[in-house]
Amino acid sequence: MNDMTPTDMPAETKTDLFSRFDPLIKQRQDLLDTGVTDPFSLVMEKVLSPTTAICSGRETILLGTYNYMGMTFDPDVIAAGKQALDDFGAGTTGSRVLNGTYAGHRAVEDALKEFYGMDHAMVFSTGYQANLGIISTIAGKGDYIVLDIDSHASIWDGCKMGDAEVVPFKHNDIEAMEKRLKRIPEGAGKLVILEGVYSMLGDIAPLKEMIRVAKENGAMVLVDEAHSMGFIGPNGRGVAEDQGVLDQVDFVIGTFSKSVGTVGGFCVSNHPKFEIMRLVCRPYVFTASLPPSVVATAATSIRKLMHAGNKRAHLWENSRTLHKALTGLGFKLGTAEPQSAIIAVIMPDLERGAMMWEALLREGLYVNLARPPATPAGMTLLRCSLCAEHTAEQVEIITGMFERAGKAIGII
Amino acid sequence: MDRAATAARIAEVITPFNKNAIGISEATSFSGDLEWDSLTVMDFVAAIEDEFDIIISMNQQAEIETYGQLIDAVTTLQG
Ligand SMILES: Cc1ncc(COP(=O)(O)O)c(C=O)c1O
């Protein structure tokens, strides 16, 4: 076999591994053939502020970012990043456990401990890796992971990477979760994984009841609070804090890529043995640490989010106003009431979803087009996420854009 | 419960999910013949789990391709 070149091989053994993508390639081509702009290759040519950018030469209002608290252009955050670039250089070129822990990495972990009021904080290079690492490391062979079927891809991938038995239950269904927990064999380790805000429909979880049931059945609990940090709960610690059960959560997973306004992920915990994770968690060990400028911007942003009461109130006002206006126009939304800063507008199908997305872009509005497999129940969604920096006037303009585009496409 | 009794109960559970009334034999493949979407699969698995008071983890589901394999798995899982 060794010296056989591909051309020597019989034709039938030459399989193109890419043929498994043919159905998707065709679906994408069919969509583009209808003449719509490719919704998945937009370029922001210039970013003017947390809420506006230049796309295809025109000024566009951004309603499809996760920049909930508008921290990306905060002057203190930017100054901290520039200072760190000057003082520590562009990157660490190393793992957190070798040469990649700088003063800034410790400082951002201290900021997180303070923000959440927890004993331990561990910073990863992304939130994706935080889920991948923590889940695959703490739940091992013979253990059971019980998780919501609508969990984020990074949670599923963490499950797949580990050796535990994986048992999903119907979205936010307390009874379905309880039944599964009760059927787990005696003596097996149990980890329940939930999210505070589910990012596709913007709905929240009944964490209070779910965590009670999880604890009654002897499970440890991990909650991903990626989409709640900074504006849900009395101190912005998330949905678990809002429902008064944060002290029952064993592990909170979060990200810097949303409210914090940069990139990175973390896990905070009160578990007395938590620090051992730094040695055994492969997605933490076998990758380079975040650049000094990133951790400096994150630490500054997190500390500012502790005192962001006014911004928080304005973000909620924006969410309520837009939710009410879109409902009034006759759009079908993911939740009957605004539960988070995400408002999901349900499209009849991918084709009209893409047309609507394009019509909005022409109006000067960017939203997120989401479709299966990211979405539940095969839905096509236009996901709108509000920012504390959207003005009341912008929200009004956005409503007008939705009205015109929706009528033009025939959705309302 | 023995295999035959298990098979009879699974046959009852599957009926409402088999919307196109496809003839089902032990060799029927879930992905190939029944062409269920992921939501239907989840609901069906939940229905089987509730009927027999068992857990079929994703890891175990990955090993079950045919109707006959499902009957085997459920028979075993009941212990
Ligand atoms: C629920 C949830 N968890 C984790 C992540 C991953 O975050 P990051 O962008 O930091 O990788 C995301 C972001 O997409 C998310 O929505």
Coordinates of C-alpha atoms and ligand atoms in Angstrom, one line a residue:
Chain A
M1 CA 0.0 0.0 0.0
N2 CA 2.8 2.4 0.9
D3 CA 3.9 3.5 -2.5
M4 CA 0.5 3.5 -4.1
T5 CA -0.3 7.0 -5.2
P6 CA -3.9 8.1 -5.5
T7 CA -3.8 7.8 -9.3
D8 CA -2.8 4.1 -9.0
M9 CA -5.8 3.3 -7.0
P10 CA -8.9 1.7 -8.6
A11 CA -11.5 4.3 -9.3
E12 CA -14.1 2.9 -6.9
T13 CA -11.9 3.3 -3.8
K14 CA -11.5 7.0 -4.4
T15 CA -14.4 8.3 -2.4
D16 CA -14.7 12.1 -2.0
L17 CA -15.3 12.6 1.7
F18 CA -17.1 15.9 0.8
S19 CA -19.9 14.0 -0.9
R20 CA -21.7 13.9 2.5
F21 CA -22.2 17.7 2.2
D22 CA -23.9 17.5 -1.2
P23 CA -27.4 17.9 0.2
L24 CA -26.4 21.1 2.0
I25 CA -24.4 22.4 -1.0
K26 CA -27.5 21.9 -3.1
Q27 CA -29.8 23.6 -0.6
R28 CA -27.5 26.6 -0.4
Q29 CA -27.2 26.8 -4.2
D30 CA -31.0 26.6 -4.7
L31 CA -31.4 29.4 -2.2
L32 CA -28.8 31.6 -4.0
D33 CA -30.3 30.8 -7.4
T34 CA -33.5 32.5 -6.3
G35 CA -31.4 35.7 -6.4
V36 CA -31.1 36.5 -2.7
T37 CA -27.9 37.9 -1.1
D38 CA -26.0 35.1 0.7
P39 CA -27.1 35.6 4.3
F40 CA -24.0 33.9 5.6
S41 CA -21.3 35.9 4.0
L42 CA -22.0 39.5 5.1
V43 CA -19.0 41.7 5.7
M44 CA -18.9 44.6 8.0
E45 CA -16.7 47.1 6.3
K46 CA -16.5 49.5 9.1
V47 CA -18.0 49.4 12.6
L48 CA -19.1 52.8 13.8
S49 CA -20.5 52.0 17.2
P50 CA -22.0 49.1 19.2
T51 CA -25.2 49.7 17.1
T52 CA -24.1 50.8 13.7
A53 CA -21.8 49.6 10.9
I54 CA -21.2 50.0 7.2
C55 CA -22.3 47.0 5.3
S56 CA -22.0 46.9 1.5
G57 CA -21.3 50.6 1.5
R58 CA -24.3 51.6 3.5
E59 CA -24.9 52.6 7.1
T60 CA -26.7 49.7 8.9
I61 CA -28.3 49.4 12.3
L62 CA -27.0 46.3 14.1
L63 CA -29.8 44.3 15.6
G64 CA -28.1 40.9 15.3
T65 CA -25.1 41.1 17.6
Y66 CA -24.7 39.8 21.2
N67 CA -23.3 43.2 22.2
Y68 CA -26.1 43.4 24.8
M69 CA -24.5 46.0 27.0
G70 CA -22.7 47.9 24.3
M71 CA -19.3 47.5 25.8
T72 CA -17.3 47.1 22.6
F73 CA -16.6 50.8 22.3
D74 CA -16.6 51.7 26.0
P75 CA -13.7 54.2 26.3
D76 CA -12.3 52.7 29.5
V77 CA -12.4 49.2 28.0
I78 CA -10.6 50.4 24.9
A79 CA -8.0 52.2 26.9
A80 CA -7.3 49.1 29.0
G81 CA -6.8 47.1 25.9
K82 CA -4.4 49.6 24.3
Q83 CA -2.4 49.8 27.6
A84 CA -2.1 46.0 27.8
L85 CA -1.0 45.8 24.1
D86 CA 1.8 48.3 24.9
D87 CA 2.8 46.7 28.2
F88 CA 2.4 43.0 27.5
G89 CA 2.5 42.6 23.7
A90 CA 0.1 41.1 21.1
G91 CA -0.1 37.6 22.4
T92 CA 1.1 35.1 25.0
T93 CA 2.2 32.3 22.6
G94 CA 1.4 29.7 25.3
S95 CA -0.9 27.6 27.4
R96 CA -2.4 28.9 30.6
V97 CA -0.5 26.2 32.5
L98 CA 2.9 27.0 31.0
N99 CA 3.9 30.5 29.8
G100 CA 0.4 31.8 29.1
T101 CA -0.8 33.1 32.4
Y102 CA 0.0 36.8 32.7
A103 CA -1.1 39.2 35.4
G104 CA -4.1 40.1 33.3
H105 CA -5.4 36.5 33.2
R106 CA -5.3 36.5 37.0
A107 CA -6.9 39.9 37.1
V108 CA -9.8 38.9 34.9
E109 CA -10.4 35.7 37.0
D110 CA -10.5 37.9 40.1
A111 CA -13.0 40.2 38.4
L112 CA -15.2 37.2 37.6
K113 CA -15.0 35.8 41.2
E114 CA -16.1 39.2 42.4
F115 CA -18.8 39.6 39.8
Y116 CA -20.4 36.2 40.6
G117 CA -19.5 36.2 44.3
M118 CA -17.9 32.7 43.8
D119 CA -14.6 31.2 45.1
H120 CA -13.1 30.0 41.8
A121 CA -13.0 31.3 38.2
M122 CA -11.2 29.7 35.2
V123 CA -10.9 31.5 32.0
F124 CA -10.8 29.7 28.6
S125 CA -10.1 31.0 25.2
T126 CA -13.8 30.9 24.2
G127 CA -17.1 30.0 25.8
Y128 CA -17.3 27.1 23.4
Q129 CA -14.1 25.7 24.9
A130 CA -15.4 26.3 28.4
N131 CA -18.4 24.0 27.8
L132 CA -16.3 21.5 25.9
G133 CA -13.7 21.4 28.6
I134 CA -15.8 21.4 31.8
I135 CA -18.5 19.0 30.6
S136 CA -16.1 16.5 29.0
T137 CA -13.8 16.5 32.1
I138 CA -16.2 16.4 35.0
A139 CA -18.6 13.7 33.7
G140 CA -16.8 10.5 33.0
K141 CA -17.5 6.8 32.2
G142 CA -20.5 5.5 34.0
D143 CA -21.8 9.0 34.8
Y144 CA -25.0 10.4 33.4
I145 CA -25.5 13.8 31.8
V146 CA -29.1 14.9 31.7
L147 CA -29.6 17.9 29.5
D148 CA -32.2 20.0 27.7
I149 CA -32.7 19.0 24.0
D150 CA -32.3 22.6 22.9
S151 CA -28.8 23.0 24.4
H152 CA -26.2 25.0 22.6
A153 CA -23.8 23.2 20.2
S154 CA -20.9 23.6 22.6
I155 CA -22.8 21.7 25.3
W156 CA -23.6 18.9 22.9
D157 CA -20.0 18.8 21.7
G158 CA -18.8 18.7 25.3
C159 CA -21.0 15.7 25.9
K160 CA -19.7 14.0 22.7
M161 CA -16.1 14.5 23.7
G162 CA -16.6 12.9 27.1
D163 CA -17.4 9.3 28.1
A164 CA -20.6 9.8 30.1
E165 CA -24.0 8.5 29.1
V166 CA -26.0 11.4 27.6
V167 CA -29.7 11.7 28.2
P168 CA -31.7 14.6 26.7
F169 CA -35.1 15.7 27.7
K170 CA -37.8 17.9 26.1
H171 CA -37.1 21.6 26.3
N172 CA -37.8 23.2 29.7
D173 CA -39.9 20.1 30.6
I174 CA -39.4 19.6 34.4
E175 CA -41.3 16.4 34.5
A176 CA -39.4 14.8 31.6
M177 CA -36.2 15.8 33.3
E178 CA -37.3 14.3 36.7
K179 CA -38.4 11.0 35.2
R180 CA -35.0 10.6 33.5
L181 CA -33.1 11.5 36.7
K182 CA -35.1 8.9 38.7
R183 CA -34.3 6.2 36.2
I184 CA -30.6 6.6 36.5
P185 CA -29.0 3.5 38.1
E186 CA -28.2 3.7 41.8
G187 CA -24.7 5.1 42.5
A188 CA -24.0 6.7 39.1
G189 CA -22.8 10.3 39.0
K190 CA -25.3 12.8 37.6
L191 CA -24.8 16.1 35.9
V192 CA -27.8 18.3 34.9
I193 CA -27.0 20.9 32.2
L194 CA -29.3 23.8 31.7
E195 CA -29.1 27.3 30.1
G196 CA -30.5 30.5 31.7
V197 CA -31.6 32.0 28.4
Y198 CA -32.0 29.8 25.3
S199 CA -30.6 31.9 22.5
M200 CA -32.7 30.7 19.6
L201 CA -36.1 31.8 20.9
G202 CA -34.9 34.0 23.7
D203 CA -36.9 32.1 26.3
I204 CA -35.7 31.5 29.9
A205 CA -35.6 28.3 31.9
P206 CA -37.6 27.6 35.0
L207 CA -34.3 27.1 36.9
K208 CA -35.8 27.4 40.3
E209 CA -37.9 24.2 39.9
M210 CA -35.5 22.4 37.7
I211 CA -32.5 22.9 40.0
R212 CA -34.7 21.8 43.0
V213 CA -35.6 18.6 41.2
A214 CA -31.9 18.1 40.1
K215 CA -30.7 18.5 43.7
E216 CA -33.4 16.2 45.1
N217 CA -32.1 13.6 42.8
G218 CA -28.5 14.0 43.8
A219 CA -27.3 15.7 40.6
M220 CA -24.7 18.4 40.2
V221 CA -25.9 21.3 38.2
L222 CA -24.2 23.3 35.4
V223 CA -25.9 26.4 34.0
D224 CA -24.8 28.2 30.9
E225 CA -25.6 31.9 31.4
A226 CA -24.0 33.1 28.2
H227 CA -27.0 35.3 27.2
S228 CA -27.9 36.7 30.6
M229 CA -24.7 38.1 32.0
G230 CA -24.8 41.8 32.9
F231 CA -28.6 42.4 32.7
I232 CA -30.6 39.5 34.2
G233 CA -30.7 39.2 38.0
P234 CA -30.2 41.8 40.7
N235 CA -26.4 41.9 40.1
G236 CA -26.5 40.8 36.5
R237 CA -25.3 37.3 37.4
G238 CA -28.0 35.7 35.3
V239 CA -31.3 33.8 35.4
A240 CA -30.2 31.6 38.3
E241 CA -29.6 34.7 40.4
D242 CA -32.9 36.2 39.2
Q243 CA -34.8 33.1 40.4
G244 CA -32.8 33.0 43.7
V245 CA -31.0 29.8 43.1
L246 CA -27.5 30.8 42.1
D247 CA -26.2 29.3 45.4
Q248 CA -27.5 25.9 44.2
V249 CA -25.6 26.0 40.9
D250 CA -22.3 24.0 41.0
F251 CA -20.9 25.5 37.8
V252 CA -21.8 28.6 35.8
I253 CA -20.5 28.8 32.3
G254 CA -20.2 32.1 30.6
T255 CA -18.6 34.0 27.8
F256 CA -16.8 37.3 27.1
S257 CA -18.2 37.3 23.5
K258 CA -21.6 38.8 24.4
S259 CA -22.3 41.3 27.2
V260 CA -18.6 41.6 28.0
G261 CA -17.9 42.7 24.4
T262 CA -14.7 40.8 23.6
V263 CA -13.8 37.1 23.3
G264 CA -13.2 34.4 25.8
G265 CA -15.1 32.0 28.1
F266 CA -15.2 31.0 31.7
C267 CA -16.5 28.7 34.4
V268 CA -17.1 30.0 38.0
S269 CA -17.7 27.6 40.9
N270 CA -17.7 27.2 44.6
H271 CA -16.5 23.6 44.4
P272 CA -13.7 23.2 46.9
K273 CA -11.6 21.1 44.5
F274 CA -12.3 23.2 41.5
E275 CA -8.7 24.3 40.9
I276 CA -7.7 20.8 39.8
M277 CA -9.5 21.5 36.6
R278 CA -6.6 23.6 35.4
L279 CA -4.5 20.4 35.2
V280 CA -7.0 17.9 33.8
C281 CA -9.2 19.9 31.4
R282 CA -7.7 19.5 28.0
P283 CA -9.4 22.4 26.2
Y284 CA -7.8 24.6 28.8
V285 CA -4.4 23.1 28.8
F286 CA -3.7 22.3 25.1
T287 CA -4.4 25.7 23.6
A288 CA -2.9 29.2 23.8
S289 CA -4.3 31.6 26.4
L290 CA -6.1 34.8 25.4
P291 CA -4.0 37.8 24.4
P292 CA -3.2 40.3 27.1
S293 CA -5.3 43.0 25.4
V294 CA -8.4 40.8 25.4
V295 CA -8.2 39.9 29.1
A296 CA -7.6 43.5 30.0
T297 CA -10.6 44.7 28.1
A298 CA -12.7 41.8 29.6
A299 CA -11.6 42.6 33.2
T300 CA -12.4 46.3 32.7
S301 CA -15.8 45.5 31.1
I302 CA -16.8 43.0 33.8
R303 CA -16.0 45.5 36.5
K304 CA -18.1 48.2 34.8
L305 CA -21.0 45.7 34.3
M306 CA -21.2 45.5 38.1
H307 CA -22.5 49.0 38.2
A308 CA -24.5 49.2 35.0
G309 CA -28.0 49.7 36.5
N310 CA -29.0 52.4 34.1
K311 CA -27.9 50.6 31.0
R312 CA -29.6 47.5 32.2
A313 CA -32.9 49.3 32.6
H314 CA -32.6 50.9 29.1
L315 CA -31.9 47.5 27.6
W316 CA -35.0 46.0 29.1
E317 CA -37.0 49.0 27.9
N318 CA -35.7 48.4 24.4
S319 CA -36.6 44.8 24.5
R320 CA -40.2 45.4 25.8
T321 CA -40.8 48.2 23.2
L322 CA -39.6 46.2 20.2
H323 CA -41.5 43.1 21.4
K324 CA -44.7 45.0 21.7
A325 CA -44.3 46.8 18.4
L326 CA -43.5 43.6 16.4
T327 CA -46.4 41.8 18.1
G328 CA -48.6 44.7 17.2
L329 CA -47.5 44.5 13.5
G330 CA -48.6 40.9 13.4
F331 CA -45.3 39.1 13.5
K332 CA -45.1 35.7 15.2
L333 CA -42.5 35.9 18.0
G334 CA -40.6 33.2 19.8
T335 CA -42.0 34.2 23.2
A336 CA -45.4 35.7 24.2
E337 CA -43.6 38.1 26.6
P338 CA -40.1 39.5 26.3
Q339 CA -38.0 37.3 28.6
S340 CA -34.5 38.4 27.5
A341 CA -32.7 40.8 25.1
I342 CA -33.4 38.3 22.3
I343 CA -36.5 38.6 20.2
A344 CA -37.0 35.8 17.7
V345 CA -39.2 36.5 14.7
I346 CA -40.5 33.2 13.3
M347 CA -40.4 33.0 9.5
P348 CA -42.7 30.7 7.5
D349 CA -39.8 29.0 5.8
L350 CA -36.1 29.4 4.9
E351 CA -36.8 31.0 1.5
R352 CA -39.1 33.8 2.8
G353 CA -36.8 34.1 5.9
A354 CA -33.9 34.8 3.5
M355 CA -36.0 37.2 1.5
M356 CA -37.1 39.1 4.6
W357 CA -33.5 39.2 5.9
E358 CA -32.4 40.7 2.6
A359 CA -35.3 43.2 2.6
L360 CA -34.3 44.3 6.1
L361 CA -30.7 44.7 5.0
R362 CA -31.8 46.9 2.1
E363 CA -33.6 49.0 4.6
G364 CA -30.4 49.3 6.6
L365 CA -31.0 46.8 9.3
Y366 CA -28.9 43.7 10.2
V367 CA -30.6 40.8 12.1
N368 CA -29.4 37.2 12.5
L369 CA -30.9 34.6 10.1
A370 CA -31.0 31.3 12.0
R371 CA -32.1 28.0 10.6
P372 CA -31.8 24.3 11.3
P373 CA -29.8 22.6 12.8
A374 CA -29.1 25.6 15.1
T375 CA -32.9 26.2 15.6
P376 CA -35.4 24.0 17.4
A377 CA -38.2 22.3 15.6
G378 CA -36.8 23.1 12.1
M379 CA -37.7 26.7 12.4
T380 CA -36.3 29.6 10.4
L381 CA -35.8 32.6 12.6
L382 CA -34.9 36.3 12.3
R383 CA -33.1 36.7 15.6
C384 CA -33.0 40.3 16.9
S385 CA -30.9 41.1 19.9
L386 CA -31.1 44.4 21.5
C387 CA -28.3 46.5 22.9
A388 CA -28.4 48.9 25.8
E389 CA -26.9 51.5 23.4
H390 CA -29.9 51.3 21.0
T391 CA -31.7 54.6 21.4
A392 CA -35.5 54.8 21.7
E393 CA -35.4 56.5 18.3
Q394 CA -33.5 53.6 16.7
V395 CA -36.0 51.1 18.1
E396 CA -38.7 53.2 16.4
I397 CA -36.8 53.2 13.1
I398 CA -36.3 49.4 13.4
T399 CA -40.1 49.0 13.8
G400 CA -40.7 50.9 10.6
M401 CA -38.2 48.8 8.7
F402 CA -39.8 45.6 9.9
E403 CA -43.2 46.9 8.8
R404 CA -42.1 47.8 5.3
A405 CA -40.1 44.7 4.8
G406 CA -42.7 42.4 6.2
K407 CA -45.4 43.9 4.0
A408 CA -43.2 43.7 0.9
I409 CA -42.4 40.0 1.5
G410 CA -46.0 39.3 2.5
I411 CA -45.2 38.0 6.0
I412 CA -47.6 40.4 7.7
Chain B
M1 CA -40.9 -9.1 30.2
D2 CA -39.7 -11.5 27.4
R3 CA -38.8 -10.4 24.0
A4 CA -42.2 -11.3 22.4
A5 CA -44.2 -9.3 25.0
T6 CA -41.8 -6.4 24.7
A7 CA -42.1 -6.4 20.9
A8 CA -45.9 -6.4 21.2
R9 CA -45.8 -3.3 23.4
I10 CA -43.3 -1.5 21.2
A11 CA -45.6 -2.2 18.2
E12 CA -48.3 -0.3 20.0
V13 CA -46.1 2.6 21.0
I14 CA -44.8 3.1 17.4
T15 CA -48.2 3.2 15.7
P16 CA -49.0 6.9 16.2
F17 CA -45.4 7.8 15.1
N18 CA -45.6 5.8 11.9
K19 CA -47.6 8.4 10.1
N20 CA -47.1 7.0 6.6
A21 CA -48.1 3.5 7.8
I22 CA -44.9 1.9 6.6
G23 CA -44.8 -1.8 7.0
I24 CA -42.5 -2.5 9.9
S25 CA -40.4 -5.6 10.2
E26 CA -37.4 -6.4 12.4
A27 CA -35.1 -5.2 9.6
T28 CA -36.8 -1.8 9.2
S29 CA -34.2 1.0 9.6
F30 CA -35.2 4.1 11.6
S31 CA -33.1 6.5 9.5
G32 CA -33.4 4.7 6.2
D33 CA -37.0 3.5 6.1
L34 CA -39.0 5.7 8.5
E35 CA -37.1 8.9 7.7
W36 CA -38.1 10.6 11.0
D37 CA -36.8 14.1 11.8
S38 CA -34.9 14.6 15.1
L39 CA -38.0 15.8 17.0
T40 CA -40.0 12.7 16.1
V41 CA -37.0 10.6 17.2
M42 CA -36.9 12.4 20.5
D43 CA -40.6 12.0 21.1
F44 CA -40.6 8.3 20.1
V45 CA -37.6 7.6 22.4
A46 CA -39.4 9.4 25.3
A47 CA -42.5 7.4 24.7
I48 CA -40.6 4.1 24.7
E49 CA -38.7 5.2 27.8
D50 CA -41.9 6.1 29.6
E51 CA -43.7 2.9 28.5
F52 CA -40.9 0.7 29.9
D53 CA -39.6 3.0 32.6
I54 CA -36.1 2.9 31.3
I55 CA -33.4 5.2 29.9
I56 CA -32.1 4.9 26.4
S57 CA -29.1 7.2 26.4
M58 CA -27.9 8.9 23.2
N59 CA -24.9 6.6 23.4
Q60 CA -27.2 3.5 23.3
Q61 CA -29.4 5.1 20.6
A62 CA -26.4 5.4 18.3
E63 CA -26.2 1.6 18.4
I64 CA -29.8 1.1 17.5
E65 CA -30.4 1.2 13.7
T66 CA -33.2 -1.3 13.1
Y67 CA -36.5 -2.1 14.7
G68 CA -35.2 -5.5 15.8
Q69 CA -32.3 -3.9 17.5
L70 CA -34.7 -1.6 19.4
I71 CA -36.6 -4.6 20.7
D72 CA -33.4 -6.3 21.7
A73 CA -32.2 -3.2 23.5
V74 CA -35.4 -2.6 25.4
T75 CA -35.6 -6.3 26.4
T76 CA -32.1 -6.0 27.8
L77 CA -32.6 -2.6 29.5
Q78 CA -35.6 -3.9 31.5
G79 CA -33.0 -6.2 33.2
Ligands
LIG1 C1 -25.5 29.2 25.2 C2 -24.1 29.5 24.6 N1 -23.0 28.9 25.2 C3 -21.8 29.1 24.7 C4 -21.5 29.9 23.6 C5 -20.2 30.0 23.1 O1 -19.6 31.2 23.4 P1 -18.3 31.7 22.7 O2 -18.7 32.7 21.6 O3 -17.5 32.4 23.7 O4 -17.5 30.5 22.1 C6 -22.6 30.5 23.0 C7 -22.4 31.4 21.9 O5 -22.7 31.2 20.8 C8 -23.9 30.3 23.5 O6 -25.0 30.8 22.9

